[in-house]
Amino acid sequence: MSVVWLTGATIIDGTGADPIESCAVAVEDGRISALGGTPPAGAEVLDCTGLTITPGLIDAHVHFGGSSDLAPSLRRQISVAELAADMFATCASTLDGGFTTVRDCGGIDGGLAGVVASGKIPGPRIIQCGPIQCQTGGHGHLAAEWEPTSDWSDHDIPGLRCMSLLSDGPHEMRKNVRETFRRGADFLKLCVTGGVVSTHDKLTDTQFTVDEIEVAVEEANARGTYVTVHAHNNEGIRNAVTAGAKCVEHGSGIDDETAKLMAEHDVALVPTLAVVQALSDSAASAGLPESISARIGQMMQGQIDGLLAARNAGVRVGLGSDLIGTDQTGRGMELVLRAKVETPMDALVSATRINADILGIADEVGTIEVGKFADLVAFRGNPLTDPSIFADRERIALVIQSGRVVKDGR
């Protein structure tokens, strides 16, 4: 395979180092083969003069299984064909927006990840946990209030979507997480507190006992992977850290004591600000009742406070959007919001190097280094000086995934 050279761009390599002006990048067999230098005579060249190249962005918290209006999709008011079409469209739009890798935190079955990996539909590299693990009546159990719990599994669409599995007690947890791994999950996600998009709980509720969480951790460890937890209060987070979970999603209101505990146990945090903004603007856009806005309350500031406490304690802080509904094109807004809390460079490093580390794929992606996959995004302008660029699709000029050009709007 011939070497392709990208020339003339400013390179921000994702490590946190200063940008490098007009640095050439050579790509061969899907990987970065050289940084710097001059293309030889006759080489294939992509002229990127005036562009800024970063590593392919990583969203560490997506829900491709929630790509349709959520409530109708769980009431059999949307056909399986439309559900699949919405998921495929979300996969394509995510890649088009510069996100070359995602971690799906609950809802898809292994079939979606497989069909994207096969190249049959465009989309990012998908690392997924299959169904969410939740307790009866807990966050993730999204049935209507009148629906018998015994009917919940009837919503599963094998090979496409399974929103959650219900466990009450360590024995059921062990059975369900083993089933989840059988279906091809790469890691596990548990809900250990109530949530915003919930039917039967409050944000202050804690869910699952330490014993139940420990079973999931034991099974994950046996397969060389990890448990992450949805959590919106400190008690739930401390239970999960004590039980051995390695990542916390959302982390609203993390206090200094909890942040210190997370740092001591090398537990990462993935804040999700974009979904809070989106639901505050319009819950209906995700197919949810506007009354859900009342549950959001101080969620944005709570996540910001938790993020800053975690940073101060030395916790690895990644980045996720958590968007749901038919329009998930706003993933770049997560970097824009984070750049207002920290620096644009902090936001970018969280969305690249740190996310790759959290996902366990830092040897392959997340930074622009020789030997890694050529996952690259070229922006018109410099997002470090104008972070709004991250959310402006018209300013994404080029997207390359594993050395293959998947978008070229130069």
Short mmCIF file of C-alpha atoms in Angstrom, two decimals, residues 143-405:
data_model
loop_
_atom_site.label_atom_id
_atom_site.label_comp_id
_atom_site.label_asym_id
_atom_site.label_seq_id
_atom_site.Cartn_x
_atom_site.Cartn_y
_atom_site.Cartn_z
CA ALA A 143 -40.90 0.49 31.42
CA ALA A 144 -44.21 2.30 31.77
CA GLU A 145 -45.49 2.30 35.33
CA TRP A 146 -48.36 -0.03 34.46
CA GLU A 147 -46.19 -2.56 32.64
CA PRO A 148 -45.48 -5.78 34.58
CA THR A 149 -41.77 -6.22 35.28
CA SER A 150 -41.98 -9.70 33.76
CA ASP A 151 -42.69 -8.07 30.37
CA TRP A 152 -39.55 -5.91 30.31
CA SER A 153 -37.40 -8.42 28.41
CA ASP A 154 -40.02 -8.50 25.63
CA HIS A 155 -38.62 -5.16 24.43
CA ASP A 156 -35.31 -6.78 23.43
CA ILE A 157 -34.48 -6.97 19.73
CA PRO A 158 -31.77 -9.66 19.46
CA GLY A 159 -28.83 -8.48 17.40
CA LEU A 160 -29.87 -4.82 17.58
CA ARG A 161 -30.98 -3.54 20.97
CA CYS A 162 -31.33 -4.62 24.58
CA MET A 163 -31.74 -1.66 26.91
CA SER A 164 -31.13 -3.34 30.26
CA LEU A 165 -31.17 -6.51 32.32
CA LEU A 166 -32.73 -6.52 35.79
CA SER A 167 -30.88 -8.00 38.75
CA ASP A 168 -32.02 -8.29 42.34
CA GLY A 169 -29.37 -9.99 44.41
CA PRO A 170 -25.83 -11.27 43.69
CA HIS A 171 -27.05 -14.49 42.05
CA GLU A 172 -29.14 -12.67 39.43
CA MET A 173 -26.31 -10.20 38.87
CA ARG A 174 -23.85 -13.00 38.14
CA LYS A 175 -26.24 -14.67 35.72
CA ASN A 176 -27.04 -11.44 33.89
CA VAL A 177 -23.48 -10.20 33.49
CA ARG A 178 -22.41 -13.61 32.21
CA GLU A 179 -25.24 -13.39 29.68
CA THR A 180 -24.10 -9.89 28.78
CA PHE A 181 -20.58 -11.12 28.08
CA ARG A 182 -22.01 -14.03 26.09
CA ARG A 183 -23.64 -11.48 23.82
CA GLY A 184 -20.27 -9.87 23.15
CA ALA A 185 -19.96 -7.01 25.65
CA ASP A 186 -16.52 -5.42 26.01
CA PHE A 187 -17.13 -4.11 29.56
CA LEU A 188 -20.00 -3.73 32.02
CA LYS A 189 -22.11 -0.77 33.07
CA LEU A 190 -24.20 -0.69 36.25
CA CYS A 191 -26.63 1.96 37.49
CA VAL A 192 -25.84 2.59 41.16
CA THR A 193 -28.05 5.67 41.68
CA GLY A 194 -31.22 7.12 40.26
CA GLY A 195 -31.11 9.10 37.04
CA VAL A 196 -32.66 11.94 35.09
CA VAL A 197 -34.31 9.79 32.42
CA SER A 198 -35.99 7.50 34.94
CA THR A 199 -39.52 6.32 35.60
CA HIS A 200 -39.37 4.88 39.07
CA ASP A 201 -36.58 6.56 41.10
CA LYS A 202 -35.00 9.78 42.37
CA LEU A 203 -31.49 11.12 41.80
CA THR A 204 -30.77 10.75 45.51
CA ASP A 205 -31.54 7.02 45.50
CA THR A 206 -28.67 4.58 45.78
CA GLN A 207 -29.07 1.33 43.84
CA PHE A 208 -27.41 -2.08 44.12
CA THR A 209 -25.65 -3.20 47.26
CA VAL A 210 -21.88 -3.41 47.49
CA ASP A 211 -22.23 -7.20 47.34
CA GLU A 212 -24.15 -6.99 44.07
CA ILE A 213 -21.63 -4.62 42.51
CA GLU A 214 -18.74 -6.83 43.66
CA VAL A 215 -20.16 -9.77 41.71
CA ALA A 216 -20.13 -7.74 38.49
CA VAL A 217 -16.58 -6.59 39.20
CA GLU A 218 -15.48 -10.16 39.84
CA GLU A 219 -16.95 -11.34 36.54
CA ALA A 220 -15.43 -8.40 34.65
CA ASN A 221 -12.02 -9.02 36.20
CA ALA A 222 -12.23 -12.67 35.16
CA ARG A 223 -12.49 -11.46 31.55
CA GLY A 224 -9.77 -8.86 31.78
CA THR A 225 -12.13 -5.90 31.64
CA TYR A 226 -13.88 -3.51 34.01
CA VAL A 227 -17.11 -2.06 35.43
CA THR A 228 -18.24 1.52 34.98
CA VAL A 229 -21.19 2.97 36.88
CA HIS A 230 -23.90 5.54 36.26
CA ALA A 231 -23.87 7.65 39.44
CA HIS A 232 -25.34 10.96 40.58
CA ASN A 233 -24.59 11.01 44.30
CA ASN A 234 -21.58 10.46 46.54
CA GLU A 235 -22.94 7.48 48.46
CA GLY A 236 -23.56 5.51 45.29
CA ILE A 237 -20.11 6.41 43.96
CA ARG A 238 -18.39 5.34 47.20
CA ASN A 239 -20.26 2.03 47.14
CA ALA A 240 -19.05 1.40 43.59
CA VAL A 241 -15.45 2.39 44.31
CA THR A 242 -15.43 0.17 47.38
CA ALA A 243 -16.71 -2.72 45.27
CA GLY A 244 -13.98 -2.26 42.65
CA ALA A 245 -15.58 -0.30 39.79
CA LYS A 246 -13.03 1.53 37.64
CA CYS A 247 -15.01 4.38 36.11
CA VAL A 248 -17.87 6.72 37.08
CA GLU A 249 -20.29 8.24 34.54
CA HIS A 250 -21.73 11.73 35.19
CA GLY A 251 -20.47 12.11 38.77
CA SER A 252 -22.81 14.90 39.83
CA GLY A 253 -21.74 16.61 43.04
CA ILE A 254 -18.59 14.60 43.70
CA ASP A 255 -17.14 16.04 46.90
CA ASP A 256 -13.49 16.25 47.91
CA GLU A 257 -13.66 13.10 50.05
CA THR A 258 -15.15 11.03 47.25
CA ALA A 259 -12.73 12.46 44.69
CA LYS A 260 -9.81 11.50 46.93
CA LEU A 261 -11.21 7.96 47.24
CA MET A 262 -11.55 7.71 43.47
CA ALA A 263 -7.96 8.87 42.98
CA GLU A 264 -6.66 6.37 45.53
CA HIS A 265 -8.37 3.52 43.65
CA ASP A 266 -7.50 4.85 40.17
CA VAL A 267 -11.16 5.31 39.26
CA ALA A 268 -11.78 7.54 36.23
CA LEU A 269 -14.63 10.02 35.70
CA VAL A 270 -16.58 10.73 32.51
CA PRO A 271 -18.71 13.89 32.89
CA THR A 272 -21.57 14.37 30.42
CA LEU A 273 -22.55 18.02 30.07
CA ALA A 274 -23.99 18.03 26.56
CA VAL A 275 -27.02 15.90 27.45
CA VAL A 276 -27.85 18.20 30.37
CA GLN A 277 -27.74 21.18 28.02
CA ALA A 278 -29.83 19.39 25.39
CA LEU A 279 -32.53 18.24 27.82
CA SER A 280 -32.63 21.67 29.44
CA ASP A 281 -33.22 23.21 26.03
CA SER A 282 -35.88 20.69 25.00
CA ALA A 283 -36.65 17.30 26.51
CA ALA A 284 -39.16 16.76 23.71
CA SER A 285 -36.29 16.62 21.21
CA ALA A 286 -35.33 13.28 22.73
CA GLY A 287 -38.88 11.99 22.80
CA LEU A 288 -39.31 12.71 26.50
CA PRO A 289 -41.94 14.74 28.36
CA GLU A 290 -40.97 18.31 29.19
CA SER A 291 -41.63 17.46 32.86
CA ILE A 292 -38.28 15.68 32.84
CA SER A 293 -36.67 19.13 32.97
CA ALA A 294 -37.65 19.35 36.64
CA ARG A 295 -35.30 16.47 37.40
CA ILE A 296 -32.35 18.25 35.84
CA GLY A 297 -32.32 21.03 38.44
CA GLN A 298 -28.72 21.89 39.27
CA MET A 299 -27.34 18.95 37.27
CA MET A 300 -25.02 21.06 35.11
CA GLN A 301 -23.35 22.81 38.03
CA GLY A 302 -23.28 19.54 39.98
CA GLN A 303 -21.32 17.83 37.21
CA ILE A 304 -19.00 20.81 36.86
CA ASP A 305 -18.33 20.81 40.60
CA GLY A 306 -17.66 17.07 40.51
CA LEU A 307 -15.35 17.46 37.53
CA LEU A 308 -13.28 20.13 39.24
CA ALA A 309 -13.08 18.18 42.50
CA ALA A 310 -11.93 15.12 40.58
CA ARG A 311 -9.31 17.12 38.67
CA ASN A 312 -7.96 18.59 41.90
CA ALA A 313 -7.64 15.10 43.39
CA GLY A 314 -5.72 13.77 40.39
CA VAL A 315 -8.53 11.66 38.90
CA ARG A 316 -8.37 10.88 35.17
CA VAL A 317 -11.24 12.86 33.65
CA GLY A 318 -12.56 11.76 30.26
CA LEU A 319 -15.39 13.16 28.18
CA GLY A 320 -18.79 11.92 27.02
CA SER A 321 -21.94 13.41 25.52
CA ASP A 322 -24.67 10.94 26.64
CA LEU A 323 -26.98 12.26 23.89
CA ILE A 324 -30.25 10.45 23.21
CA GLY A 325 -32.96 10.82 20.61
CA THR A 326 -33.01 11.19 16.86
CA ASP A 327 -30.64 14.17 16.72
CA GLN A 328 -27.26 13.22 18.15
CA THR A 329 -25.27 15.55 15.92
CA GLY A 330 -24.21 17.78 18.82
CA ARG A 331 -21.41 15.65 20.27
CA GLY A 332 -18.86 18.39 19.64
CA MET A 333 -20.81 20.61 22.04
CA GLU A 334 -19.37 18.52 24.87
CA LEU A 335 -15.92 19.90 24.08
CA VAL A 336 -17.30 23.43 23.78
CA LEU A 337 -18.93 23.20 27.22
CA ARG A 338 -15.83 21.63 28.76
CA ALA A 339 -13.63 24.35 27.27
CA LYS A 340 -15.65 26.89 29.26
CA VAL A 341 -14.95 25.01 32.50
CA GLU A 342 -11.32 24.15 31.84
CA THR A 343 -9.14 25.01 28.85
CA PRO A 344 -9.73 23.95 25.24
CA MET A 345 -6.56 21.86 25.46
CA ASP A 346 -7.87 20.08 28.58
CA ALA A 347 -11.11 19.31 26.74
CA LEU A 348 -9.28 17.98 23.69
CA VAL A 349 -6.91 15.80 25.73
CA SER A 350 -9.90 14.37 27.63
CA ALA A 351 -11.59 13.56 24.31
CA THR A 352 -8.48 11.87 22.91
CA ARG A 353 -5.61 10.59 25.06
CA ILE A 354 -7.50 10.22 28.35
CA ASN A 355 -10.58 8.66 26.77
CA ALA A 356 -8.38 6.17 24.91
CA ASP A 357 -6.79 5.27 28.24
CA ILE A 358 -10.16 4.83 29.95
CA LEU A 359 -11.37 2.63 27.09
CA GLY A 360 -8.23 0.49 27.27
CA ILE A 361 -7.10 1.28 23.72
CA ALA A 362 -4.39 3.88 24.35
CA ASP A 363 -1.82 1.72 22.53
CA GLU A 364 -3.82 2.10 19.32
CA VAL A 365 -5.57 5.49 19.27
CA GLY A 366 -5.94 8.78 21.12
CA THR A 367 -2.73 10.57 20.09
CA ILE A 368 -0.90 11.37 16.88
CA GLU A 369 2.14 9.14 17.25
CA VAL A 370 4.04 6.85 14.93
CA GLY A 371 2.60 3.33 15.02
CA LYS A 372 -0.90 4.26 16.10
CA PHE A 373 -3.99 4.05 13.91
CA ALA A 374 -4.33 7.06 11.63
CA ASP A 375 -7.53 8.39 13.19
CA LEU A 376 -7.36 12.10 12.36
CA VAL A 377 -9.64 15.14 12.16
CA ALA A 378 -8.78 18.34 10.33
CA PHE A 379 -10.56 21.55 11.34
CA ARG A 380 -10.80 24.86 9.49
CA GLY A 381 -9.22 27.11 12.08
CA ASN A 382 -7.73 26.37 15.47
CA PRO A 383 -10.16 24.95 18.08
CA LEU A 384 -7.75 25.88 20.87
CA THR A 385 -8.33 29.55 20.14
CA ASP A 386 -11.96 29.15 19.05
CA PRO A 387 -13.50 26.08 20.76
CA SER A 388 -16.83 26.63 19.00
CA ILE A 389 -15.15 24.96 16.03
CA PHE A 390 -15.51 21.60 17.79
CA ALA A 391 -19.30 21.81 17.37
CA ASP A 392 -19.35 23.34 13.88
CA ARG A 393 -19.59 20.55 11.32
CA GLU A 394 -18.99 22.95 8.45
CA ARG A 395 -15.52 23.53 9.86
CA ILE A 396 -14.64 19.83 9.93
CA ALA A 397 -12.75 19.61 6.65
CA LEU A 398 -11.37 16.08 6.79
CA VAL A 399 -11.97 12.90 8.79
CA ILE A 400 -9.66 9.91 8.49
CA GLN A 401 -10.33 6.60 10.24
CA SER A 402 -7.66 3.88 10.29
CA GLY A 403 -5.96 5.62 7.39
CA ARG A 404 -9.09 5.77 5.24
CA VAL A 405 -10.57 9.12 4.25
#
